[in-house]
Coordinates of C-alpha atoms in Angstrom, one line a residue:
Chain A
X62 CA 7.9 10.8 42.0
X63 CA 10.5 9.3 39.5
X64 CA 8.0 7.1 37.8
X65 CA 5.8 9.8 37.9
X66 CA 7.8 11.9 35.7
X67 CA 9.0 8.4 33.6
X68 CA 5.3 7.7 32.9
X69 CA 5.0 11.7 31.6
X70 CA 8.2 11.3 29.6
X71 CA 6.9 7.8 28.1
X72 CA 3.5 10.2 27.1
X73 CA 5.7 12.9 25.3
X74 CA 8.0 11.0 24.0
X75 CA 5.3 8.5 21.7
X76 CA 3.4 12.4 20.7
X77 CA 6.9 13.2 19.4
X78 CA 7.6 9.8 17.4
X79 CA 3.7 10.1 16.5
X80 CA 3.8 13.1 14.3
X81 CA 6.5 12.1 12.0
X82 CA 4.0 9.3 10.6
X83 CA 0.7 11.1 11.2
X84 CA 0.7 12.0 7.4
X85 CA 0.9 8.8 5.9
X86 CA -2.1 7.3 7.7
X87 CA -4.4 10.0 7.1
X88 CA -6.0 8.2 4.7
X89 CA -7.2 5.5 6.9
X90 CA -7.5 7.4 9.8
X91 CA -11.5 8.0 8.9
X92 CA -13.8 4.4 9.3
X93 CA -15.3 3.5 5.6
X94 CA -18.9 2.8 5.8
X95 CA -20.0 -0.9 4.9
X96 CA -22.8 -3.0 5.3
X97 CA -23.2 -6.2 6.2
X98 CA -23.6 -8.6 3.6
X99 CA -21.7 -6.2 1.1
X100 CA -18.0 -6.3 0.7
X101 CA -16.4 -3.3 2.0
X102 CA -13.6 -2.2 -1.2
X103 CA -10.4 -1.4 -0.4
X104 CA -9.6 -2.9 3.3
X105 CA -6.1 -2.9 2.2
X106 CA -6.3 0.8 0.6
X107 CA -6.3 0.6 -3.5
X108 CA -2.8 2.4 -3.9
X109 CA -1.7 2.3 -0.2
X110 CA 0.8 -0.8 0.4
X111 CA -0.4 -2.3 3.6
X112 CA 1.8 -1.1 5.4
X113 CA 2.2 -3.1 9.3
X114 CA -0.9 -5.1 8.5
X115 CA 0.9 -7.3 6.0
X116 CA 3.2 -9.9 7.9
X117 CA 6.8 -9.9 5.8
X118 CA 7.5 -13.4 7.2
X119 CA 11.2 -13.7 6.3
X120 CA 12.5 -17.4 6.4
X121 CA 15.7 -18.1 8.5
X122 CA 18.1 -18.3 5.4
X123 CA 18.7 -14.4 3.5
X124 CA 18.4 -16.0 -0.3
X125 CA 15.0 -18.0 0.0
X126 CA 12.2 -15.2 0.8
X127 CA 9.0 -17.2 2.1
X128 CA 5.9 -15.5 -0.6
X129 CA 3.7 -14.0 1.3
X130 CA -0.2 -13.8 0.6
X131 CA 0.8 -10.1 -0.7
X132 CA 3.0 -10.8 -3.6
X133 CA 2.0 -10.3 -6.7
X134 CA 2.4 -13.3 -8.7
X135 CA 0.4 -15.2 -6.2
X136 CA -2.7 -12.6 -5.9
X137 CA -2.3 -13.1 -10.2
X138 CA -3.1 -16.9 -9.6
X139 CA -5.5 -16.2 -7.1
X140 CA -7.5 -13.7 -8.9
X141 CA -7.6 -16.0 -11.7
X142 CA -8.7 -18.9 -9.8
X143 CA -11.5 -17.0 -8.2
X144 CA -13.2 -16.2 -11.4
X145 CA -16.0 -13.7 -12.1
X146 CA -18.8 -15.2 -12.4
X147 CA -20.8 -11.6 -12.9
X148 CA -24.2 -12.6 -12.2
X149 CA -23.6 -14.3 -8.7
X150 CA -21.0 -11.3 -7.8
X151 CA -24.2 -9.0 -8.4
X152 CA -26.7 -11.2 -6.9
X153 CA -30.1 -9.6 -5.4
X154 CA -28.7 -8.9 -1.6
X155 CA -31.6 -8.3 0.7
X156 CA -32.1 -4.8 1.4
X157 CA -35.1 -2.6 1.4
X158 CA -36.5 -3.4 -1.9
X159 CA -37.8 -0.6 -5.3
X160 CA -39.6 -1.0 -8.3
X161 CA -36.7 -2.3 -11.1
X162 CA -35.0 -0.2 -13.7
X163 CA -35.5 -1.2 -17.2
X164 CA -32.6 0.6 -19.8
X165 CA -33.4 0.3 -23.5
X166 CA -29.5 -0.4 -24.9
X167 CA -27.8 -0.3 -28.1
X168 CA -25.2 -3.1 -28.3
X169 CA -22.0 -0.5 -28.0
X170 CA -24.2 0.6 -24.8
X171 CA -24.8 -3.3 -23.6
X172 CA -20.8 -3.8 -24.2
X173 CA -20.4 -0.3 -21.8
X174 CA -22.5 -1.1 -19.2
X175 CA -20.9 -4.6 -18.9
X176 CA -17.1 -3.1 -19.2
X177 CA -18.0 -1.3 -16.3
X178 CA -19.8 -4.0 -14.0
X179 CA -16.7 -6.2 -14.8
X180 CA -14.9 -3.0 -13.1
X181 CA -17.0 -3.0 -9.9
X182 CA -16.8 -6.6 -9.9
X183 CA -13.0 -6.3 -9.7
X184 CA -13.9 -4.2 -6.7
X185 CA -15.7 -6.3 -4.7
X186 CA -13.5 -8.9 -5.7
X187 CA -10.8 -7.6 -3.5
X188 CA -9.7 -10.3 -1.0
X189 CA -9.1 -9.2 2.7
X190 CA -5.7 -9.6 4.2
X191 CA -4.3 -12.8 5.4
X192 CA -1.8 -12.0 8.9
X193 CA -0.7 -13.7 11.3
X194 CA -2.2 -14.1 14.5
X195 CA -1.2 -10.6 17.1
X196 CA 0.7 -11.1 19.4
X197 CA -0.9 -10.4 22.9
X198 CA -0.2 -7.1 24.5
X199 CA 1.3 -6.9 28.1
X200 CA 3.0 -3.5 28.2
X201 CA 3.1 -2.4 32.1
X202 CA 3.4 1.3 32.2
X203 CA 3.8 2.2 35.9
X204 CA 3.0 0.4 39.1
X205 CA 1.8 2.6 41.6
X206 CA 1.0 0.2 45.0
X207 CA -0.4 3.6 47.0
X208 CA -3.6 3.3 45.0
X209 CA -4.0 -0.3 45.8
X210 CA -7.7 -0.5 47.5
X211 CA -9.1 2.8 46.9
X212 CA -10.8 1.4 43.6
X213 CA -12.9 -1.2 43.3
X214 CA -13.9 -1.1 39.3
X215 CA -10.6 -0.3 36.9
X216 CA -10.7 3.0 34.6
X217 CA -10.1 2.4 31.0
X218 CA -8.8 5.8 29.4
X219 CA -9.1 6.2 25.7
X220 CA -7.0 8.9 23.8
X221 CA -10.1 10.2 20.9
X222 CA -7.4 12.4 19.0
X223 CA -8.9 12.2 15.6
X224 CA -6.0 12.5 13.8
X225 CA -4.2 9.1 14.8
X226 CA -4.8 6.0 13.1
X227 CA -6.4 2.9 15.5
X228 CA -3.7 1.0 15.8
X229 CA -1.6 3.8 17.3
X230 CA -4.1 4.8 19.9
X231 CA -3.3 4.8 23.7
X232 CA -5.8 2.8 25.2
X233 CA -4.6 2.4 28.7
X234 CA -6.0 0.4 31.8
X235 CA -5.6 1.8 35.6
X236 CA -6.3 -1.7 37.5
X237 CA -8.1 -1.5 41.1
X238 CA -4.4 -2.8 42.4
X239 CA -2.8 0.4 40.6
X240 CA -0.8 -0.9 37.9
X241 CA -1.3 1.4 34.9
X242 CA -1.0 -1.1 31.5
X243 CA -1.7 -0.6 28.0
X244 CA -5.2 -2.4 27.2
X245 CA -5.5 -6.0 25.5
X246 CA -6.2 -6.4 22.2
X247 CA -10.1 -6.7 22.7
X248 CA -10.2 -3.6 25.0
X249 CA -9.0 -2.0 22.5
X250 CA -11.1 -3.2 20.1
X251 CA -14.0 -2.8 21.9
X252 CA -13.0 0.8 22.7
X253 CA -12.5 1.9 19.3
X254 CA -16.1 0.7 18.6
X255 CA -17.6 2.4 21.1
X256 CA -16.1 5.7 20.5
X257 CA -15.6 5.5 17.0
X258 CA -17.8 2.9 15.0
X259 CA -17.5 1.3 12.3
X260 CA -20.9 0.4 10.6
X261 CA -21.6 -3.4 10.8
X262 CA -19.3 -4.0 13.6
X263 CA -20.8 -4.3 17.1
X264 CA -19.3 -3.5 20.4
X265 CA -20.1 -7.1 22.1
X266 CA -19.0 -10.3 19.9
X267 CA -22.4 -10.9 18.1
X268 CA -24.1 -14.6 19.0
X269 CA -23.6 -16.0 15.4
X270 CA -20.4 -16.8 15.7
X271 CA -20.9 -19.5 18.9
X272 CA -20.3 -22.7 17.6
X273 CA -23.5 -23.9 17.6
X274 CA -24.8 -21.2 15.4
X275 CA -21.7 -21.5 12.7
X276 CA -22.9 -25.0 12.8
X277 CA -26.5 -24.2 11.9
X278 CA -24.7 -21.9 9.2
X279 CA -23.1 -24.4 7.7
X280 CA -25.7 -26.5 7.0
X281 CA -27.6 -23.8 5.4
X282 CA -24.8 -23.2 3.3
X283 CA -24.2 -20.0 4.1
X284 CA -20.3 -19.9 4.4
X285 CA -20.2 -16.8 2.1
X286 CA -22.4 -14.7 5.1
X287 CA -20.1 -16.2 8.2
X288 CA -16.7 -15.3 6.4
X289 CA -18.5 -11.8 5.2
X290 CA -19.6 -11.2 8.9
X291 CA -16.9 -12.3 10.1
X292 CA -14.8 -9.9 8.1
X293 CA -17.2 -7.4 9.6
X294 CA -16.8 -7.9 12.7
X295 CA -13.0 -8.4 13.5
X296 CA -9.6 -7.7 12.5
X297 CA -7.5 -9.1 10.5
X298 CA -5.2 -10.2 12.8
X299 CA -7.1 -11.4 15.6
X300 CA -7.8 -14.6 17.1
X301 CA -11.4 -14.9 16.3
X302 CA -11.0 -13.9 12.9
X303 CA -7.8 -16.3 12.0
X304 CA -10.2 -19.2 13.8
X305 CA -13.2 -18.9 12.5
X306 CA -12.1 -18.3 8.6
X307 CA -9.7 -21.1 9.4
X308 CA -13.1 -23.5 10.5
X309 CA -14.9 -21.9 8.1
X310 CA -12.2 -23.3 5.7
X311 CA -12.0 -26.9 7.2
X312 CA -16.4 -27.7 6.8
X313 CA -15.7 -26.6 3.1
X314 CA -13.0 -29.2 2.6
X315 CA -15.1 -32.0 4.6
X316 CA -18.1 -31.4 2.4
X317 CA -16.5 -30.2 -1.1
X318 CA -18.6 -26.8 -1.2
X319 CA -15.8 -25.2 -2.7
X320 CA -17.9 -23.9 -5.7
X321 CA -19.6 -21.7 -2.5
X322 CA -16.9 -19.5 -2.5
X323 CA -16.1 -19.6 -6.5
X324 CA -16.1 -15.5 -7.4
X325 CA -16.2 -14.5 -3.7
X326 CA -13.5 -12.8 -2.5
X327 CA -12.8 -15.4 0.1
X328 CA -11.8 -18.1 -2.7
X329 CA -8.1 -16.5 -2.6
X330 CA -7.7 -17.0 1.1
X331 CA -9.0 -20.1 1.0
X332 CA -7.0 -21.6 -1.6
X333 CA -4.1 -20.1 0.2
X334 CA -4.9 -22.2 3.3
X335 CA -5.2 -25.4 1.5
X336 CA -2.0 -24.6 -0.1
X337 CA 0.0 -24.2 3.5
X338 CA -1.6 -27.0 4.9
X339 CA -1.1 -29.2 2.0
X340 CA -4.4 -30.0 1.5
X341 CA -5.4 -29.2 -2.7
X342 CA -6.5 -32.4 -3.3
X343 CA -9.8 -31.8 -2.7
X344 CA -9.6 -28.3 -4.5
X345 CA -8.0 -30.1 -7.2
X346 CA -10.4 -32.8 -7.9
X347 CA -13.1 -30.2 -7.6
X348 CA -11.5 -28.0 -10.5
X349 CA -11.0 -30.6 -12.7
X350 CA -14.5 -31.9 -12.6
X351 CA -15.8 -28.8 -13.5
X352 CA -13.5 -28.4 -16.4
X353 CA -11.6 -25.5 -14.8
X354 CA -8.3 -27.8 -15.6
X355 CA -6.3 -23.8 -16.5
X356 CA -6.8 -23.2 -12.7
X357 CA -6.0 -26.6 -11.7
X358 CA -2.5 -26.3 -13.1
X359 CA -2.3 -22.8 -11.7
X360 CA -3.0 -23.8 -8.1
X361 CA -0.4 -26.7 -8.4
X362 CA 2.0 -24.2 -9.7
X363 CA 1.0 -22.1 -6.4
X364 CA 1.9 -25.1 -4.6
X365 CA 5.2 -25.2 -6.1
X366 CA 6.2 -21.7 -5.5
X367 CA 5.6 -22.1 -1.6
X368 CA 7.0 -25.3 -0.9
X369 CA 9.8 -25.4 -3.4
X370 CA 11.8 -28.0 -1.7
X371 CA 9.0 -30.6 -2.0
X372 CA 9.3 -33.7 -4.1
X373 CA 6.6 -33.0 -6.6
X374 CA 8.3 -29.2 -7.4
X375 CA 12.1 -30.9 -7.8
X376 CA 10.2 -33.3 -10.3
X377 CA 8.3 -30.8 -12.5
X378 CA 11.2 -28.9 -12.9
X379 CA 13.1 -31.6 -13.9
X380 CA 10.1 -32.2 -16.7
X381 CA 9.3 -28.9 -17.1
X382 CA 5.6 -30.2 -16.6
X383 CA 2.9 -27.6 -18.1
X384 CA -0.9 -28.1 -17.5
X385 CA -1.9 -31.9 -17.2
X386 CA 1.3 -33.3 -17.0
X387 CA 2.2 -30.5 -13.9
X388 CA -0.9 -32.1 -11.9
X389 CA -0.4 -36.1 -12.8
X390 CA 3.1 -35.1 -11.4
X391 CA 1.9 -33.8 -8.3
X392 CA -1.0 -36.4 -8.0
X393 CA 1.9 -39.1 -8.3
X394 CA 4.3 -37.6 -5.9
X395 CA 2.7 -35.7 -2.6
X396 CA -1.2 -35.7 -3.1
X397 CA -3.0 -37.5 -0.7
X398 CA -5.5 -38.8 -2.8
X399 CA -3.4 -39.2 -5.7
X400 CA -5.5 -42.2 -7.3
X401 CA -8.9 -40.0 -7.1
X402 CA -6.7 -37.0 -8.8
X403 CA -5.4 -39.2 -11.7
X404 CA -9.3 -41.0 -12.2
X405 CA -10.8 -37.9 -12.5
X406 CA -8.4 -36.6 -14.5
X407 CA -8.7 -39.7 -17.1
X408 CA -12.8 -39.2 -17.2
X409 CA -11.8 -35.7 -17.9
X410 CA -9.4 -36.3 -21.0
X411 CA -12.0 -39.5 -22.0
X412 CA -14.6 -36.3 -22.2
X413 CA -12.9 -34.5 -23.8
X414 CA -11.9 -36.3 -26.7
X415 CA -15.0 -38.1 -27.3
X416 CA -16.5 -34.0 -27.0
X417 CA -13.9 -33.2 -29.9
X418 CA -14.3 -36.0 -31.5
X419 CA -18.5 -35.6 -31.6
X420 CA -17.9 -31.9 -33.1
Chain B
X84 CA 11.9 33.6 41.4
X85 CA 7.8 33.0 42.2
X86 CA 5.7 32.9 38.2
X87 CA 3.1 35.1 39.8
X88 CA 2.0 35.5 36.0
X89 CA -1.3 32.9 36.0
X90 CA -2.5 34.6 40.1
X91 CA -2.1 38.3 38.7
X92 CA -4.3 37.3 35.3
X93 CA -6.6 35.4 37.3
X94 CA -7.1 38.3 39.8
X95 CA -7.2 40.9 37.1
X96 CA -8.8 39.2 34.2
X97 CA -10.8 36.2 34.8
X98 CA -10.1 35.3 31.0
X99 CA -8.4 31.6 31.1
X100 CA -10.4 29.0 30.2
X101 CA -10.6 26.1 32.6
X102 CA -10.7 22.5 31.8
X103 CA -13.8 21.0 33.9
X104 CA -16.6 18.3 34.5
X105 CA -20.2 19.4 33.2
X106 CA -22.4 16.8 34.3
X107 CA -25.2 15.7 31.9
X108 CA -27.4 12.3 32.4
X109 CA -30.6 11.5 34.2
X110 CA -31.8 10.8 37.6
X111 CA -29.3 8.5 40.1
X112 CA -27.4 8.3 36.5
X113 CA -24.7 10.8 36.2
X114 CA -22.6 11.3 33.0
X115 CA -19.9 13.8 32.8
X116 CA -18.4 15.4 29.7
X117 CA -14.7 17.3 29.9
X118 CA -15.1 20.5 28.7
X119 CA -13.2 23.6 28.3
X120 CA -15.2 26.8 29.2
X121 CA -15.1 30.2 30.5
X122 CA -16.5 31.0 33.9
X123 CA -20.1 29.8 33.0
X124 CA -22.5 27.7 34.5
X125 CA -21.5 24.1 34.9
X126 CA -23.5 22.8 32.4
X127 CA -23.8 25.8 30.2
X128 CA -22.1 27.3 27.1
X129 CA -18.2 25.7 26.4
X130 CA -16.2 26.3 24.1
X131 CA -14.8 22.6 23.4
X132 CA -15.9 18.7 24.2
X133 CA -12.5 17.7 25.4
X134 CA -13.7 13.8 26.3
X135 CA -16.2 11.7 28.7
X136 CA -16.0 10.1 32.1
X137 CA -18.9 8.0 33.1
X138 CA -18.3 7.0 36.9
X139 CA -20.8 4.4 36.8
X140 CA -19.1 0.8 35.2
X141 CA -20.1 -0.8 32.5
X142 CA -20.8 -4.8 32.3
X143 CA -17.1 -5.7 32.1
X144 CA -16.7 -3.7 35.3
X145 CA -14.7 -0.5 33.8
X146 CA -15.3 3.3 34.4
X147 CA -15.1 5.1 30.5
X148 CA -12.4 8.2 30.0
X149 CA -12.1 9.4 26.8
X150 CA -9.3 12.2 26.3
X151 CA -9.1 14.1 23.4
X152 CA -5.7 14.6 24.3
X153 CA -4.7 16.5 21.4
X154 CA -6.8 19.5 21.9
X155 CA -6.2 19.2 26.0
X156 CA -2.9 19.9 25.2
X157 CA -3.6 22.5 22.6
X158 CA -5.7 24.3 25.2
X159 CA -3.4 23.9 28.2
X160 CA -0.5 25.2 25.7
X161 CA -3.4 28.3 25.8
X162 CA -3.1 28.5 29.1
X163 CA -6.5 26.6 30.8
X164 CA -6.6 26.1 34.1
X165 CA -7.6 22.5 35.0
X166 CA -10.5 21.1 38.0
X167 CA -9.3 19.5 40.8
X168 CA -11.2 16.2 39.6
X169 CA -10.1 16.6 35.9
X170 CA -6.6 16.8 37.2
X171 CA -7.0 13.5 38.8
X172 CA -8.2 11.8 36.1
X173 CA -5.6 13.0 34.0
X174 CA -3.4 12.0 36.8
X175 CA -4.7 8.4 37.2
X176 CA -4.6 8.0 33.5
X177 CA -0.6 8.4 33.2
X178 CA -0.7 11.5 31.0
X179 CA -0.2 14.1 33.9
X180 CA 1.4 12.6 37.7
X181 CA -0.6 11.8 39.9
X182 CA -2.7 13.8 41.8
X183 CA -1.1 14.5 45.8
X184 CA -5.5 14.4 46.6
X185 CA -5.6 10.9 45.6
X186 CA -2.4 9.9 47.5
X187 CA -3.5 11.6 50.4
X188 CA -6.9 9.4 50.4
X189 CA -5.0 6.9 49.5
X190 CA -3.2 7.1 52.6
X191 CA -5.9 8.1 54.9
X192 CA -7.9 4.7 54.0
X193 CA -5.0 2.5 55.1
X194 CA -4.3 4.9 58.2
X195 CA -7.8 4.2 59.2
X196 CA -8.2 0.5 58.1
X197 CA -5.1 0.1 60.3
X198 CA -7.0 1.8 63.4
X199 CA -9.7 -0.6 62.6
X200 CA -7.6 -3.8 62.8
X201 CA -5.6 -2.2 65.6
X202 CA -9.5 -1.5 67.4
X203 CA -10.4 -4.6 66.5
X204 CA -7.4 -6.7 68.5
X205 CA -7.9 -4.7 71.3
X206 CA -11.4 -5.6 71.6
X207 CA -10.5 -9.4 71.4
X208 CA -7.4 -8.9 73.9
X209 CA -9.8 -7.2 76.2
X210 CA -12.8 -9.7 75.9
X211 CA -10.0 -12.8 76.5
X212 CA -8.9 -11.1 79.4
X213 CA -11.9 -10.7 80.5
X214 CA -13.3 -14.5 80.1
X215 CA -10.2 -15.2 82.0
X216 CA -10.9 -13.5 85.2
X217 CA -14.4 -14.7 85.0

């Protein structure tokens, strides 16, 4: 009867801690419709710091704080980087279709109505969170061996309060052996789909994202729809999500499609990929053949703010690189394909000139 | 001192509400919703949805609760009475302990799973005696 009683206390004791924070999360207790090929705005909550979704990954030493994807000097970059590009950001999406609306505009209107789009873009531009991967969940809650063989099939109990946010649900499993456990991560998932769902998210793990369908989509070129699906579909910080953006991520580098992503708002969590792993070169080269050389520099000054300690940051510092000098020092120092950087680089300032000099 | 309180209101007033099972589904397919009601007819008028239990499992093999455990306790505070099979639930979900029913079947299935192996070596005791004297 003790663990009886514990297991009641356990119950009482999580209400109690429960209300204290019930007000903050109010706002995201309620699911925000969104469709699927449309960005949903606002994952994050315009005003509402994200607060345990955004991992604070603190270094070992107290003085050197890692940046995280969060900070706002590297979502300044990022958003620079991406671009907005207003006529693919509002491309036709396929939907039920209606006869088109023509406006007859003065200029000062024409300047309105395109203040304003550049403000929805800015919406849609939003980038979804980058976490780390959650750790699994393998909470035992009471182990009642009396029950063992009188089940068959285990009972999955759901708490459907309306007032608590997801994450804070009890989702709880009684096993056919009688252990009582909190649910795994896609129980729970899958629970708070089925009794609370969230438009474009299905309950079962849709078939796109088997392998050799997100092949199929890749060669179509439709990155932009996986990672959009994907986003969809599962959260942040699970498995499936971190995988497939992270593969998602990896074809674009192996083919150079970066310009897919260019004024989506996966281009910020792609360029922060590259920049962990290292691997901007391709990025890079990409950039500065499209004369984008402002975001070049800006992602190599990215680069520098996360991995301070490298050879190419202790250099630039030294030199106080700006612009082209800040990337020939990087392409000289840790680039993998440094002599690809520094040729393109040279066709660029050779075009350049002989562009200035023709006008 | 005996709380004869909720056995004199029952007796006198018949106005609790009670926590119970109204079942709802189709034919060899039951479905039951938690409700809390007055003394109506099973599937008649409630007062609240309190949750879902559907006993038959789903693809990955699980029976569905759903507790609204908020308003359960809201209503209990109220002073509802609960089923016998809502209180198991409850009691094999962790919120409430569990029910004594469930141990006591619990415990009746091994008593008679023992008498069945027990049965069982007899018979083969007996039948080896048997080939023996033959």
């Amino acid at each position: 009867m003790a663990t009886h009683r514990v297991s009641l206390l356990l119950w009482n004791l999580h209400a109690g801690s429960r209300g204290a924070e019930r007000v903050y999360f109010r706002a995201r207790a309620r699911p925000r419709p969104d469709y699927l090929f449309q960005p949903l705005p606002g994952v994050c909550g315009a005003g509402t710091p994200c607060r345990g979704l955004c991992s604070e990954a603190e270094s070992g030493s107290p003085k050197i704080k890692k940046p995280t994807f969060m900070d706002e000097e590297v979502q300044s970059i990022l958003i620079k980087m991406t671009g907005l590009d207003l006529l693919k950001i509002f491309k036709p999406a396929i939907r039920e279709t209606k006869p088109p609306t023509y406006k007859l505009m003065t200029q000062a209107q024409l300047e309105e109505a395109t203040r304003q789009a550049i403000e929805a873009a800015k919406v849609r531009l939003k980038m979804p969170p980058v976490l780390e991967e959650r750790t699994p969940i393998n909470d035992v809650l009471a182990e009642d061996k009396i029950l063992e063989g009188t089940e068959t099939v285990k009972y999955v109990f759901t708490d459907i309060s309306y007032s608590i946010p997801h994450r804070e649900r009890f989702i709880v499993v009684r096993e056919p052996s009688g252990t009582l456990r909190k649910a795994s991560w896609e129980e729970r998932d899958r629970m708070i789909q089925i009794y609370f769902p969230k438009e474009g998210r299905r309950v079962l793990t849709p078939v796109i994202f088997r392998e050799e369908n997100l092949q199929t989509m890749y060669s179509q070129d439709r990155h932009v729809d996986v990672l959009n699906l994907c986003v969809a579909q599962f959260e942040p910080d699970s498995a499936d999500y971190i995988k497939i953006h992270h593969q998602t991520y990896e074809d674009i580098d192996k083919y150079g499609k970066y310009d897919l992503l260019r004024s989506t708002r996966h281009f910020g969590g792609m360029a922060w990929y590259f920049v962990n792993k290292k691997k901007i070169d391709g990025l890079l080269i990409d950039q500065i053949q499209r004369d984008l050389v402002d975001d070049a520099a800006s992602l190599v000054q990215l680069y520098h703010i996360l991995h301070p300690d490298g050879q190419s940051a202790q250099e630039a510092k030294e030199q106080a690189a700006e612009g082209l000098q800040l990337i020939k020092v990087f392409a000289k120092t840790e680039a993998q394909k440094g002599a690809y950087i520094e040729l393109t680089l040279q066709a660029y300032q050779e075009a350049f000139i002989s562009s200035s000099a023709a006008s | 001192m005996v709380q004869l309180t909720t056995v004199l209101c029952k007796a006198y007033h018949g106005g609790h509400l009670t926590i119970c099972l109204a079942l709802s589904g189709c034919t060899n397919r039951p479905f039951y919703h938690i409700m809390a009601a007055h003394k109506c007819p099973r599937d008649g008028r409630f007062v609240e949805q309190l949750g879902s239990y559907d006993p038959m499992p789903n693809s990955h093999g699980e029976k569905l609760v759903a507790l609204n455990l908020d308003r359960i306790q809201h209503w209990i505070g109220c002073g509802a009475h609960i089923t016998k099979p809502v209180e198991e639930l409850l009691g094999l979900s962790g919120f409430f302990p569990l029910h004594p029913i469930v141990i006591t079947n619990a415990e009746r299935l091994r008593w008679k799973q023992a008498q069945e192996v027990l049965l069982a070596a007899q018979k083969t005791d007996t039948e080896a005696t048997e080939t023996k004297e033959n």
